[in-house]
């Protein structure tokens, strides 16, 4: 029963946040220079064209009525039309979002696959030379801009060591992108580098905290080996803060994807957002902002649910 109430409350909270996001995007739409019509149609639009656009989109009505109409269009999957590509924003995002999800999920998977054992290894060897070396490298990776790191990867692994192509996989469909795994390596590494640096620190701190708990001392007194203690007890308990942070890291992943996709010419949402920003294609920009915001809320919700599953000690009243 507690789990059901917890899930219900978290879902309602997520829906409330999404509603607030729609309000913010609606306000941004009306904050465009010269109003929504001028911002979308461009500076060359005539007064008659602007008036016709406002009437068609119900922008000549009261703001509450406009917002209700805007919510209705969103519920029907209508995010507007790109006036530079002359295509539905929903269609553009539908084509690009799966590719960005592939890139971000692979980056997160690789990042966690390296960060979790690395953080535990550092904790076991706390204050030893290897701990200092990995910590220093982690700080360097975290402080290095994604764009600069990507350029280094391109220089080293496409010029000095021609192991990988300098351009990410190309193709209209997700299958075409996945058919070129060799071209995905550098974009995934560039996206995962900062994640390894951040989450290895979280895992190190969580492991050190759990190693000082009474249950670890009891297990040691009972004759359990260090490896068995780490696998059976410390590992799962140390995952709780990592899982909790993973949901809040979703916008960082999307932000990194924007840079990575532009650098490697990867045909995802990041490149779409970059191109729209250069051409001032406001419907596409606002559509991307809305989708990324909703993805962040959903990611946070899933992380909270996963945290409760990983650590039963997390009570609904404390969430």
PDB file of C-alpha atoms in Angstrom:
ATOM      1  CA  UNK A   1       0.000   0.000   0.000  1.00  0.00           C
ATOM      2  CA  UNK A   2       2.850   2.384   0.859  1.00  0.00           C
ATOM      3  CA  UNK A   3       4.451   1.705  -2.515  1.00  0.00           C
ATOM      4  CA  UNK A   4       1.182   2.420  -4.350  1.00  0.00           C
ATOM      5  CA  UNK A   5       0.708   5.711  -2.492  1.00  0.00           C
ATOM      6  CA  UNK A   6       4.322   6.658  -3.144  1.00  0.00           C
ATOM      7  CA  UNK A   7       4.020   5.961  -6.868  1.00  0.00           C
ATOM      8  CA  UNK A   8       0.716   7.836  -7.070  1.00  0.00           C
ATOM      9  CA  UNK A   9       2.152  10.886  -5.340  1.00  0.00           C
ATOM     10  CA  UNK A  10       5.300  10.909  -7.471  1.00  0.00           C
ATOM     11  CA  UNK A  11       3.308  10.556 -10.698  1.00  0.00           C
ATOM     12  CA  UNK A  12       1.015  13.426  -9.680  1.00  0.00           C
ATOM     13  CA  UNK A  13       4.073  15.541  -8.827  1.00  0.00           C
ATOM     14  CA  UNK A  14       5.597  14.734 -12.218  1.00  0.00           C
ATOM     15  CA  UNK A  15       2.363  15.718 -13.991  1.00  0.00           C
ATOM     16  CA  UNK A  16       2.295  18.998 -12.046  1.00  0.00           C
ATOM     17  CA  UNK A  17       5.883  19.781 -13.069  1.00  0.00           C
ATOM     18  CA  UNK A  18       5.111  18.971 -16.708  1.00  0.00           C
ATOM     19  CA  UNK A  19       2.128  21.343 -16.527  1.00  0.00           C
ATOM     20  CA  UNK A  20       4.421  24.072 -15.199  1.00  0.00           C
ATOM     21  CA  UNK A  21       6.851  23.371 -18.049  1.00  0.00           C
ATOM     22  CA  UNK A  22       4.042  23.908 -20.564  1.00  0.00           C
ATOM     23  CA  UNK A  23       3.270  27.247 -18.906  1.00  0.00           C
ATOM     24  CA  UNK A  24       6.930  28.293 -19.179  1.00  0.00           C
ATOM     25  CA  UNK A  25       7.133  27.276 -22.848  1.00  0.00           C
ATOM     26  CA  UNK A  26       3.836  29.091 -23.526  1.00  0.00           C
ATOM     27  CA  UNK A  27       5.265  32.239 -21.926  1.00  0.00           C
ATOM     28  CA  UNK A  28       8.491  31.900 -23.942  1.00  0.00           C
ATOM     29  CA  UNK A  29       6.416  31.659 -27.106  1.00  0.00           C
ATOM     30  CA  UNK A  30       4.720  34.956 -26.286  1.00  0.00           C
ATOM     31  CA  UNK A  31       8.031  36.544 -25.300  1.00  0.00           C
ATOM     32  CA  UNK A  32       9.416  36.212 -28.840  1.00  0.00           C
ATOM     33  CA  UNK A  33      10.528  39.535 -30.380  1.00  0.00           C
ATOM     34  CA  UNK A  34       7.465  41.134 -31.967  1.00  0.00           C
ATOM     35  CA  UNK A  35       5.186  38.394 -30.632  1.00  0.00           C
ATOM     36  CA  UNK A  36       4.723  34.764 -31.710  1.00  0.00           C
ATOM     37  CA  UNK A  37       3.568  35.630 -35.259  1.00  0.00           C
ATOM     38  CA  UNK A  38       6.530  37.902 -35.985  1.00  0.00           C
ATOM     39  CA  UNK A  39       8.980  35.454 -34.409  1.00  0.00           C
ATOM     40  CA  UNK A  40       7.631  32.498 -36.375  1.00  0.00           C
ATOM     41  CA  UNK A  41       6.853  34.146 -39.728  1.00  0.00           C
ATOM     42  CA  UNK A  42      10.028  36.236 -39.733  1.00  0.00           C
ATOM     43  CA  UNK A  43      10.758  39.960 -40.079  1.00  0.00           C
ATOM     44  CA  UNK A  44       9.524  40.078 -43.699  1.00  0.00           C
ATOM     45  CA  UNK A  45       5.943  39.137 -42.805  1.00  0.00           C
ATOM     46  CA  UNK A  46       3.291  41.746 -43.626  1.00  0.00           C
ATOM     47  CA  UNK A  47       0.640  43.019 -41.242  1.00  0.00           C
ATOM     48  CA  UNK A  48      -2.006  41.037 -43.131  1.00  0.00           C
ATOM     49  CA  UNK A  49       0.007  37.826 -42.838  1.00  0.00           C
ATOM     50  CA  UNK A  50       0.533  38.399 -39.113  1.00  0.00           C
ATOM     51  CA  UNK A  51      -3.184  39.069 -38.583  1.00  0.00           C
ATOM     52  CA  UNK A  52      -4.113  35.923 -40.540  1.00  0.00           C
ATOM     53  CA  UNK A  53      -1.602  33.846 -38.567  1.00  0.00           C
ATOM     54  CA  UNK A  54      -2.877  35.200 -35.235  1.00  0.00           C
ATOM     55  CA  UNK A  55      -6.465  34.373 -36.198  1.00  0.00           C
ATOM     56  CA  UNK A  56      -5.586  30.887 -37.436  1.00  0.00           C
ATOM     57  CA  UNK A  57      -3.594  30.062 -34.285  1.00  0.00           C
ATOM     58  CA  UNK A  58      -6.145  31.808 -31.993  1.00  0.00           C
ATOM     59  CA  UNK A  59      -3.484  34.252 -30.855  1.00  0.00           C
ATOM     60  CA  UNK A  60      -6.007  37.092 -31.056  1.00  0.00           C
ATOM     61  CA  UNK A  61      -7.951  35.651 -28.124  1.00  0.00           C
ATOM     62  CA  UNK A  62      -7.448  36.020 -24.363  1.00  0.00           C
ATOM     63  CA  UNK A  63      -4.322  34.409 -22.916  1.00  0.00           C
ATOM     64  CA  UNK A  64      -6.189  31.783 -20.839  1.00  0.00           C
ATOM     65  CA  UNK A  65      -8.090  30.696 -23.958  1.00  0.00           C
ATOM     66  CA  UNK A  66      -4.822  30.563 -25.911  1.00  0.00           C
ATOM     67  CA  UNK A  67      -3.213  28.414 -23.231  1.00  0.00           C
ATOM     68  CA  UNK A  68      -6.116  25.945 -23.200  1.00  0.00           C
ATOM     69  CA  UNK A  69      -5.861  25.712 -26.996  1.00  0.00           C
ATOM     70  CA  UNK A  70      -2.079  25.257 -26.701  1.00  0.00           C
ATOM     71  CA  UNK A  71      -2.557  22.378 -24.241  1.00  0.00           C
ATOM     72  CA  UNK A  72      -5.068  20.801 -26.599  1.00  0.00           C
ATOM     73  CA  UNK A  73      -2.617  20.908 -29.490  1.00  0.00           C
ATOM     74  CA  UNK A  74       0.113  19.398 -27.301  1.00  0.00           C
ATOM     75  CA  UNK A  75      -2.170  16.552 -26.222  1.00  0.00           C
ATOM     76  CA  UNK A  76      -2.760  15.826 -29.901  1.00  0.00           C
ATOM     77  CA  UNK A  77       0.998  15.772 -30.550  1.00  0.00           C
ATOM     78  CA  UNK A  78       1.042  19.076 -32.432  1.00  0.00           C
ATOM     79  CA  UNK A  79       4.171  21.109 -31.597  1.00  0.00           C
ATOM     80  CA  UNK A  80       3.818  23.506 -34.504  1.00  0.00           C
ATOM     81  CA  UNK A  81       5.527  23.707 -37.876  1.00  0.00           C
ATOM     82  CA  UNK A  82       9.129  24.505 -38.713  1.00  0.00           C
ATOM     83  CA  UNK A  83       9.069  27.510 -41.037  1.00  0.00           C
ATOM     84  CA  UNK A  84      12.606  26.850 -42.297  1.00  0.00           C
ATOM     85  CA  UNK A  85      12.166  23.118 -42.989  1.00  0.00           C
ATOM     86  CA  UNK A  86       8.419  23.440 -43.727  1.00  0.00           C
ATOM     87  CA  UNK A  87       7.734  20.289 -41.748  1.00  0.00           C
ATOM     88  CA  UNK A  88       5.868  19.402 -38.598  1.00  0.00           C
ATOM     89  CA  UNK A  89       7.994  19.810 -35.465  1.00  0.00           C
ATOM     90  CA  UNK A  90       6.463  16.612 -34.086  1.00  0.00           C
ATOM     91  CA  UNK A  91       7.627  14.715 -37.176  1.00  0.00           C
ATOM     92  CA  UNK A  92      11.129  16.166 -36.934  1.00  0.00           C
ATOM     93  CA  UNK A  93      11.419  15.223 -33.265  1.00  0.00           C
ATOM     94  CA  UNK A  94       9.936  11.781 -33.934  1.00  0.00           C
ATOM     95  CA  UNK A  95      12.679  11.187 -36.491  1.00  0.00           C
ATOM     96  CA  UNK A  96      15.535  12.573 -34.388  1.00  0.00           C
ATOM     97  CA  UNK A  97      14.631  11.641 -30.800  1.00  0.00           C
ATOM     98  CA  UNK A  98      15.289   7.862 -31.094  1.00  0.00           C
ATOM     99  CA  UNK A  99      18.792   8.584 -32.410  1.00  0.00           C
ATOM    100  CA  UNK A 100      19.530  10.936 -29.534  1.00  0.00           C
ATOM    101  CA  UNK A 101      18.162   8.386 -27.071  1.00  0.00           C
ATOM    102  CA  UNK A 102      20.515   5.763 -28.517  1.00  0.00           C
ATOM    103  CA  UNK A 103      23.471   8.107 -28.085  1.00  0.00           C
ATOM    104  CA  UNK A 104      22.560   9.192 -24.538  1.00  0.00           C
ATOM    105  CA  UNK A 105      21.642   5.682 -23.348  1.00  0.00           C
ATOM    106  CA  UNK A 106      24.876   4.234 -24.720  1.00  0.00           C
ATOM    107  CA  UNK A 107      26.876   7.078 -23.160  1.00  0.00           C
ATOM    108  CA  UNK A 108      25.139   6.565 -19.810  1.00  0.00           C
ATOM    109  CA  UNK A 109      25.627   2.795 -19.978  1.00  0.00           C
ATOM    110  CA  UNK A 110      29.329   3.084 -20.781  1.00  0.00           C
ATOM    111  CA  UNK A 111      29.763   5.816 -18.174  1.00  0.00           C
ATOM    112  CA  UNK A 112      28.128   3.778 -15.402  1.00  0.00           C
ATOM    113  CA  UNK A 113      29.855   0.583 -16.500  1.00  0.00           C
ATOM    114  CA  UNK A 114      33.198   2.299 -15.899  1.00  0.00           C
ATOM    115  CA  UNK A 115      32.278   4.638 -13.027  1.00  0.00           C
ATOM    116  CA  UNK A 116      30.730   2.123 -10.610  1.00  0.00           C
ATOM    117  CA  UNK A 117      33.628  -0.368 -10.371  1.00  0.00           C
ATOM    118  CA  UNK A 118      36.134   2.478 -10.615  1.00  0.00           C
ATOM    119  CA  UNK A 119      34.556   4.284  -7.660  1.00  0.00           C
ATOM    120  CA  UNK A 120      34.498   1.106  -5.557  1.00  0.00           C
ATOM    121  CA  UNK A 121      38.104   0.371  -6.463  1.00  0.00           C
ATOM    122  CA  UNK A 122      39.130   3.880  -5.378  1.00  0.00           C
ATOM    123  CA  UNK A 123      37.291   3.479  -2.077  1.00  0.00           C
ATOM    124  CA  UNK A 124      39.058   0.217  -1.301  1.00  0.00           C
ATOM    125  CA  UNK A 125      42.405   1.893  -2.100  1.00  0.00           C
ATOM    126  CA  UNK A 126      41.622   5.168  -0.405  1.00  0.00           C
ATOM    127  CA  UNK A 127      44.530   7.640  -0.076  1.00  0.00           C
ATOM    128  CA  UNK A 128      46.858   5.398  -2.047  1.00  0.00           C
ATOM    129  CA  UNK A 129      48.725   6.589  -5.162  1.00  0.00           C
ATOM    130  CA  UNK A 130      46.217   4.963  -7.524  1.00  0.00           C
ATOM    131  CA  UNK A 131      43.375   6.799  -5.772  1.00  0.00           C
ATOM    132  CA  UNK A 132      45.115  10.154  -6.223  1.00  0.00           C
ATOM    133  CA  UNK A 133      45.895   9.431  -9.879  1.00  0.00           C
ATOM    134  CA  UNK A 134      42.315   8.434 -10.744  1.00  0.00           C
ATOM    135  CA  UNK A 135      40.926  11.400  -8.802  1.00  0.00           C
ATOM    136  CA  UNK A 136      43.187  13.796 -10.704  1.00  0.00           C
ATOM    137  CA  UNK A 137      42.237  12.283 -14.053  1.00  0.00           C
ATOM    138  CA  UNK A 138      38.574  12.485 -13.034  1.00  0.00           C
ATOM    139  CA  UNK A 139      38.852  16.196 -12.228  1.00  0.00           C
ATOM    140  CA  UNK A 140      40.592  16.813 -15.554  1.00  0.00           C
ATOM    141  CA  UNK A 141      37.868  14.907 -17.457  1.00  0.00           C
ATOM    142  CA  UNK A 142      35.116  16.787 -15.610  1.00  0.00           C
ATOM    143  CA  UNK A 143      36.730  20.174 -16.232  1.00  0.00           C
ATOM    144  CA  UNK A 144      37.401  19.525 -19.911  1.00  0.00           C
ATOM    145  CA  UNK A 145      34.638  20.923 -22.159  1.00  0.00           C
ATOM    146  CA  UNK A 146      32.891  18.245 -24.204  1.00  0.00           C
ATOM    147  CA  UNK A 147      33.661  20.101 -27.411  1.00  0.00           C
ATOM    148  CA  UNK A 148      37.400  20.242 -26.657  1.00  0.00           C
ATOM    149  CA  UNK A 149      37.454  16.582 -25.596  1.00  0.00           C
ATOM    150  CA  UNK A 150      35.693  15.642 -28.826  1.00  0.00           C
ATOM    151  CA  UNK A 151      38.258  17.530 -30.877  1.00  0.00           C
ATOM    152  CA  UNK A 152      41.065  15.673 -29.090  1.00  0.00           C
ATOM    153  CA  UNK A 153      39.370  12.350 -29.776  1.00  0.00           C
ATOM    154  CA  UNK A 154      38.985  13.244 -33.445  1.00  0.00           C
ATOM    155  CA  UNK A 155      42.619  14.346 -33.718  1.00  0.00           C
ATOM    156  CA  UNK A 156      44.018  11.261 -31.978  1.00  0.00           C
ATOM    157  CA  UNK A 157      41.744   8.489 -33.232  1.00  0.00           C
ATOM    158  CA  UNK A 158      41.013   9.678 -36.774  1.00  0.00           C
ATOM    159  CA  UNK A 159      44.273  11.419 -37.713  1.00  0.00           C
ATOM    160  CA  UNK A 160      47.170  10.057 -35.645  1.00  0.00           C
ATOM    161  CA  UNK A 161      45.564   6.642 -35.159  1.00  0.00           C
ATOM    162  CA  UNK A 162      43.008   6.151 -37.947  1.00  0.00           C
ATOM    163  CA  UNK A 163      40.904   3.648 -36.044  1.00  0.00           C
ATOM    164  CA  UNK A 164      37.507   5.348 -36.224  1.00  0.00           C
ATOM    165  CA  UNK A 165      35.721   7.672 -38.669  1.00  0.00           C
ATOM    166  CA  UNK A 166      35.540  11.343 -37.761  1.00  0.00           C
ATOM    167  CA  UNK A 167      31.833  11.509 -38.555  1.00  0.00           C
ATOM    168  CA  UNK A 168      29.066   9.838 -36.595  1.00  0.00           C
ATOM    169  CA  UNK A 169      26.717   7.326 -38.279  1.00  0.00           C
ATOM    170  CA  UNK A 170      24.488   8.872 -40.931  1.00  0.00           C
ATOM    171  CA  UNK A 171      21.045   7.749 -42.007  1.00  0.00           C
ATOM    172  CA  UNK A 172      17.383   8.617 -41.883  1.00  0.00           C
ATOM    173  CA  UNK A 173      16.386   5.591 -39.810  1.00  0.00           C
ATOM    174  CA  UNK A 174      17.599   4.224 -36.494  1.00  0.00           C
ATOM    175  CA  UNK A 175      18.556   0.961 -38.176  1.00  0.00           C
ATOM    176  CA  UNK A 176      20.914   2.781 -40.536  1.00  0.00           C
ATOM    177  CA  UNK A 177      22.579   4.492 -37.578  1.00  0.00           C
ATOM    178  CA  UNK A 178      22.976   1.238 -35.642  1.00  0.00           C
ATOM    179  CA  UNK A 179      24.433  -0.472 -38.711  1.00  0.00           C
ATOM    180  CA  UNK A 180      27.579   1.658 -38.297  1.00  0.00           C
ATOM    181  CA  UNK A 181      28.743   0.821 -34.733  1.00  0.00           C
ATOM    182  CA  UNK A 182      32.345   1.799 -35.482  1.00  0.00           C
ATOM    183  CA  UNK A 183      31.251   5.382 -36.120  1.00  0.00           C
ATOM    184  CA  UNK A 184      29.392   5.499 -32.781  1.00  0.00           C
ATOM    185  CA  UNK A 185      32.500   4.894 -30.661  1.00  0.00           C
ATOM    186  CA  UNK A 186      33.910   8.432 -30.527  1.00  0.00           C
ATOM    187  CA  UNK A 187      30.543  10.189 -29.894  1.00  0.00           C
ATOM    188  CA  UNK A 188      29.738   7.726 -27.101  1.00  0.00           C
ATOM    189  CA  UNK A 189      33.174   8.143 -25.491  1.00  0.00           C
ATOM    190  CA  UNK A 190      32.874  11.936 -25.653  1.00  0.00           C
ATOM    191  CA  UNK A 191      29.451  11.774 -24.018  1.00  0.00           C
ATOM    192  CA  UNK A 192      30.498   9.290 -21.326  1.00  0.00           C
ATOM    193  CA  UNK A 193      33.758  10.925 -20.180  1.00  0.00           C
ATOM    194  CA  UNK A 194      32.289  13.510 -17.803  1.00  0.00           C
ATOM    195  CA  UNK A 195      29.792  10.950 -16.504  1.00  0.00           C
ATOM    196  CA  UNK A 196      32.610   8.614 -15.513  1.00  0.00           C
ATOM    197  CA  UNK A 197      34.289  11.465 -13.640  1.00  0.00           C
ATOM    198  CA  UNK A 198      31.119  12.494 -11.779  1.00  0.00           C
ATOM    199  CA  UNK A 199      29.617   9.126 -10.902  1.00  0.00           C
ATOM    200  CA  UNK A 200      32.896   7.502  -9.902  1.00  0.00           C
ATOM    201  CA  UNK A 201      33.177  10.211  -7.229  1.00  0.00           C
ATOM    202  CA  UNK A 202      29.627   9.490  -6.021  1.00  0.00           C
ATOM    203  CA  UNK A 203      30.324   5.763  -5.971  1.00  0.00           C
ATOM    204  CA  UNK A 204      33.599   6.274  -4.119  1.00  0.00           C
ATOM    205  CA  UNK A 205      31.942   8.416  -1.439  1.00  0.00           C
ATOM    206  CA  UNK A 206      28.989   6.038  -1.051  1.00  0.00           C
ATOM    207  CA  UNK A 207      31.293   3.002  -0.803  1.00  0.00           C
ATOM    208  CA  UNK A 208      33.464   4.665   1.824  1.00  0.00           C
ATOM    209  CA  UNK A 209      30.361   5.540   3.840  1.00  0.00           C
ATOM    210  CA  UNK A 210      29.069   1.968   3.707  1.00  0.00           C
ATOM    211  CA  UNK A 211      32.465   0.474   4.547  1.00  0.00           C
ATOM    212  CA  UNK A 212      32.315   2.304   7.876  1.00  0.00           C
ATOM    213  CA  UNK A 213      28.876   0.902   8.776  1.00  0.00           C
ATOM    214  CA  UNK A 214      28.335  -1.622  11.568  1.00  0.00           C
ATOM    215  CA  UNK A 215      27.114  -4.382   9.240  1.00  0.00           C
ATOM    216  CA  UNK A 216      30.463  -4.362   7.432  1.00  0.00           C
ATOM    217  CA  UNK A 217      32.375  -4.666  10.691  1.00  0.00           C
ATOM    218  CA  UNK A 218      30.047  -7.505  11.715  1.00  0.00           C
ATOM    219  CA  UNK A 219      30.632  -9.309   8.423  1.00  0.00           C
ATOM    220  CA  UNK A 220      34.382  -8.916   8.810  1.00  0.00           C
ATOM    221  CA  UNK A 221      34.221 -10.231  12.362  1.00  0.00           C
ATOM    222  CA  UNK A 222      32.303 -13.234  11.033  1.00  0.00           C
ATOM    223  CA  UNK A 223      35.174 -14.065   8.698  1.00  0.00           C
ATOM    224  CA  UNK A 224      33.751 -12.785   5.417  1.00  0.00           C
ATOM    225  CA  UNK A 225      36.296 -11.737   2.844  1.00  0.00           C
ATOM    226  CA  UNK A 226      36.563  -8.209   1.525  1.00  0.00           C
ATOM    227  CA  UNK A 227      35.428  -9.191  -1.967  1.00  0.00           C
ATOM    228  CA  UNK A 228      32.351 -10.997  -0.668  1.00  0.00           C
ATOM    229  CA  UNK A 229      31.416  -8.039   1.548  1.00  0.00           C
ATOM    230  CA  UNK A 230      31.697  -5.658  -1.366  1.00  0.00           C
ATOM    231  CA  UNK A 231      29.604  -7.838  -3.683  1.00  0.00           C
ATOM    232  CA  UNK A 232      26.891  -8.923  -1.265  1.00  0.00           C
ATOM    233  CA  UNK A 233      26.410  -5.863   0.906  1.00  0.00           C
ATOM    234  CA  UNK A 234      28.300  -2.707  -0.014  1.00  0.00           C
ATOM    235  CA  UNK A 235      27.598  -2.727  -3.762  1.00  0.00           C
ATOM    236  CA  UNK A 236      23.801  -2.548  -3.571  1.00  0.00           C
ATOM    237  CA  UNK A 237      23.696  -0.049  -0.718  1.00  0.00           C
ATOM    238  CA  UNK A 238      26.221   2.195  -2.484  1.00  0.00           C
ATOM    239  CA  UNK A 239      24.090   2.296  -5.640  1.00  0.00           C
ATOM    240  CA  UNK A 240      21.325   4.330  -3.956  1.00  0.00           C
ATOM    241  CA  UNK A 241      22.871   7.817  -4.364  1.00  0.00           C
ATOM    242  CA  UNK A 242      24.108   6.914  -7.846  1.00  0.00           C
ATOM    243  CA  UNK A 243      20.618   5.897  -8.979  1.00  0.00           C
ATOM    244  CA  UNK A 244      19.129   9.007  -7.376  1.00  0.00           C
ATOM    245  CA  UNK A 245      21.560  11.269  -9.234  1.00  0.00           C
ATOM    246  CA  UNK A 246      21.055   9.507 -12.544  1.00  0.00           C
ATOM    247  CA  UNK A 247      17.591  11.013 -13.009  1.00  0.00           C
ATOM    248  CA  UNK A 248      18.867  14.522 -12.349  1.00  0.00           C
ATOM    249  CA  UNK A 249      21.696  13.936 -14.832  1.00  0.00           C
ATOM    250  CA  UNK A 250      19.269  13.562 -17.758  1.00  0.00           C
ATOM    251  CA  UNK A 251      19.422  17.260 -18.784  1.00  0.00           C
ATOM    252  CA  UNK A 252      23.234  17.124 -18.607  1.00  0.00           C
ATOM    253  CA  UNK A 253      23.203  14.137 -20.956  1.00  0.00           C
ATOM    254  CA  UNK A 254      20.943  15.962 -23.388  1.00  0.00           C
ATOM    255  CA  UNK A 255      23.091  19.080 -23.131  1.00  0.00           C
ATOM    256  CA  UNK A 256      26.195  17.063 -23.849  1.00  0.00           C
ATOM    257  CA  UNK A 257      24.415  15.373 -26.744  1.00  0.00           C
ATOM    258  CA  UNK A 258      23.777  18.785 -28.309  1.00  0.00           C
ATOM    259  CA  UNK A 259      27.520  19.479 -28.438  1.00  0.00           C
ATOM    260  CA  UNK A 260      28.512  15.938 -29.403  1.00  0.00           C
ATOM    261  CA  UNK A 261      25.949  15.742 -32.201  1.00  0.00           C
ATOM    262  CA  UNK A 262      27.054  19.074 -33.645  1.00  0.00           C
ATOM    263  CA  UNK A 263      30.723  18.109 -33.459  1.00  0.00           C
ATOM    264  CA  UNK A 264      30.330  14.665 -35.025  1.00  0.00           C
ATOM    265  CA  UNK A 265      27.422  15.633 -37.338  1.00  0.00           C
ATOM    266  CA  UNK A 266      25.149  13.102 -35.657  1.00  0.00           C
ATOM    267  CA  UNK A 267      21.554  13.388 -36.981  1.00  0.00           C
ATOM    268  CA  UNK A 268      19.795  13.651 -33.620  1.00  0.00           C
ATOM    269  CA  UNK A 269      17.850  16.225 -31.647  1.00  0.00           C
ATOM    270  CA  UNK A 270      20.997  18.058 -30.620  1.00  0.00           C
ATOM    271  CA  UNK A 271      21.928  18.784 -34.227  1.00  0.00           C
ATOM    272  CA  UNK A 272      18.295  19.710 -34.936  1.00  0.00           C
ATOM    273  CA  UNK A 273      18.323  22.152 -32.007  1.00  0.00           C
ATOM    274  CA  UNK A 274      21.670  23.612 -33.137  1.00  0.00           C
ATOM    275  CA  UNK A 275      20.430  24.154 -36.694  1.00  0.00           C
ATOM    276  CA  UNK A 276      17.181  25.684 -35.440  1.00  0.00           C
ATOM    277  CA  UNK A 277      19.102  28.089 -33.191  1.00  0.00           C
ATOM    278  CA  UNK A 278      21.223  29.243 -36.124  1.00  0.00           C
ATOM    279  CA  UNK A 279      18.142  29.890 -38.278  1.00  0.00           C
ATOM    280  CA  UNK A 280      15.981  31.229 -35.394  1.00  0.00           C
ATOM    281  CA  UNK A 281      13.428  28.489 -36.017  1.00  0.00           C
ATOM    282  CA  UNK A 282      11.473  29.145 -32.805  1.00  0.00           C
ATOM    283  CA  UNK A 283       8.850  26.369 -33.118  1.00  0.00           C
ATOM    284  CA  UNK A 284      11.616  23.762 -33.348  1.00  0.00           C
ATOM    285  CA  UNK A 285      13.550  25.330 -30.465  1.00  0.00           C
ATOM    286  CA  UNK A 286      10.525  25.439 -28.170  1.00  0.00           C
ATOM    287  CA  UNK A 287       9.479  21.936 -29.207  1.00  0.00           C
ATOM    288  CA  UNK A 288      12.923  20.587 -28.316  1.00  0.00           C
ATOM    289  CA  UNK A 289      12.887  22.448 -24.994  1.00  0.00           C
ATOM    290  CA  UNK A 290       9.485  20.972 -24.143  1.00  0.00           C
ATOM    291  CA  UNK A 291      10.491  17.408 -25.056  1.00  0.00           C
ATOM    292  CA  UNK A 292      13.779  17.600 -23.145  1.00  0.00           C
ATOM    293  CA  UNK A 293      12.007  19.056 -20.110  1.00  0.00           C
ATOM    294  CA  UNK A 294       9.441  16.255 -20.124  1.00  0.00           C
ATOM    295  CA  UNK A 295      12.250  13.699 -20.537  1.00  0.00           C
ATOM    296  CA  UNK A 296      13.993  15.207 -17.509  1.00  0.00           C
ATOM    297  CA  UNK A 297      10.847  14.939 -15.385  1.00  0.00           C
ATOM    298  CA  UNK A 298      10.235  11.350 -16.498  1.00  0.00           C
ATOM    299  CA  UNK A 299      13.895  10.474 -15.899  1.00  0.00           C
ATOM    300  CA  UNK A 300      13.728  11.878 -12.374  1.00  0.00           C
ATOM    301  CA  UNK A 301      10.530   9.937 -11.696  1.00  0.00           C
ATOM    302  CA  UNK A 302      12.076   6.681 -12.938  1.00  0.00           C
ATOM    303  CA  UNK A 303      15.210   7.329 -10.870  1.00  0.00           C
ATOM    304  CA  UNK A 304      13.114   7.808  -7.713  1.00  0.00           C
ATOM    305  CA  UNK A 305      11.226   4.579  -8.398  1.00  0.00           C
ATOM    306  CA  UNK A 306      14.480   2.714  -9.088  1.00  0.00           C
ATOM    307  CA  UNK A 307      15.979   4.143  -5.892  1.00  0.00           C
ATOM    308  CA  UNK A 308      13.070   2.756  -3.895  1.00  0.00           C
ATOM    309  CA  UNK A 309      13.511  -0.654  -5.530  1.00  0.00           C
ATOM    310  CA  UNK A 310      17.278  -0.699  -4.950  1.00  0.00           C
ATOM    311  CA  UNK A 311      17.050   0.435  -1.329  1.00  0.00           C
ATOM    312  CA  UNK A 312      13.862  -0.652   0.504  1.00  0.00           C
ATOM    313  CA  UNK A 313      14.908   1.606   3.404  1.00  0.00           C
ATOM    314  CA  UNK A 314      13.754   4.606   1.348  1.00  0.00           C
ATOM    315  CA  UNK A 315      10.300   5.229   2.757  1.00  0.00           C
ATOM    316  CA  UNK A 316       7.499   6.964   0.970  1.00  0.00           C
ATOM    317  CA  UNK A 317       7.323   9.581   3.672  1.00  0.00           C
ATOM    318  CA  UNK A 318      10.983  10.521   3.164  1.00  0.00           C
ATOM    319  CA  UNK A 319      10.842  10.780  -0.640  1.00  0.00           C
TER     320      UNK A 319
END
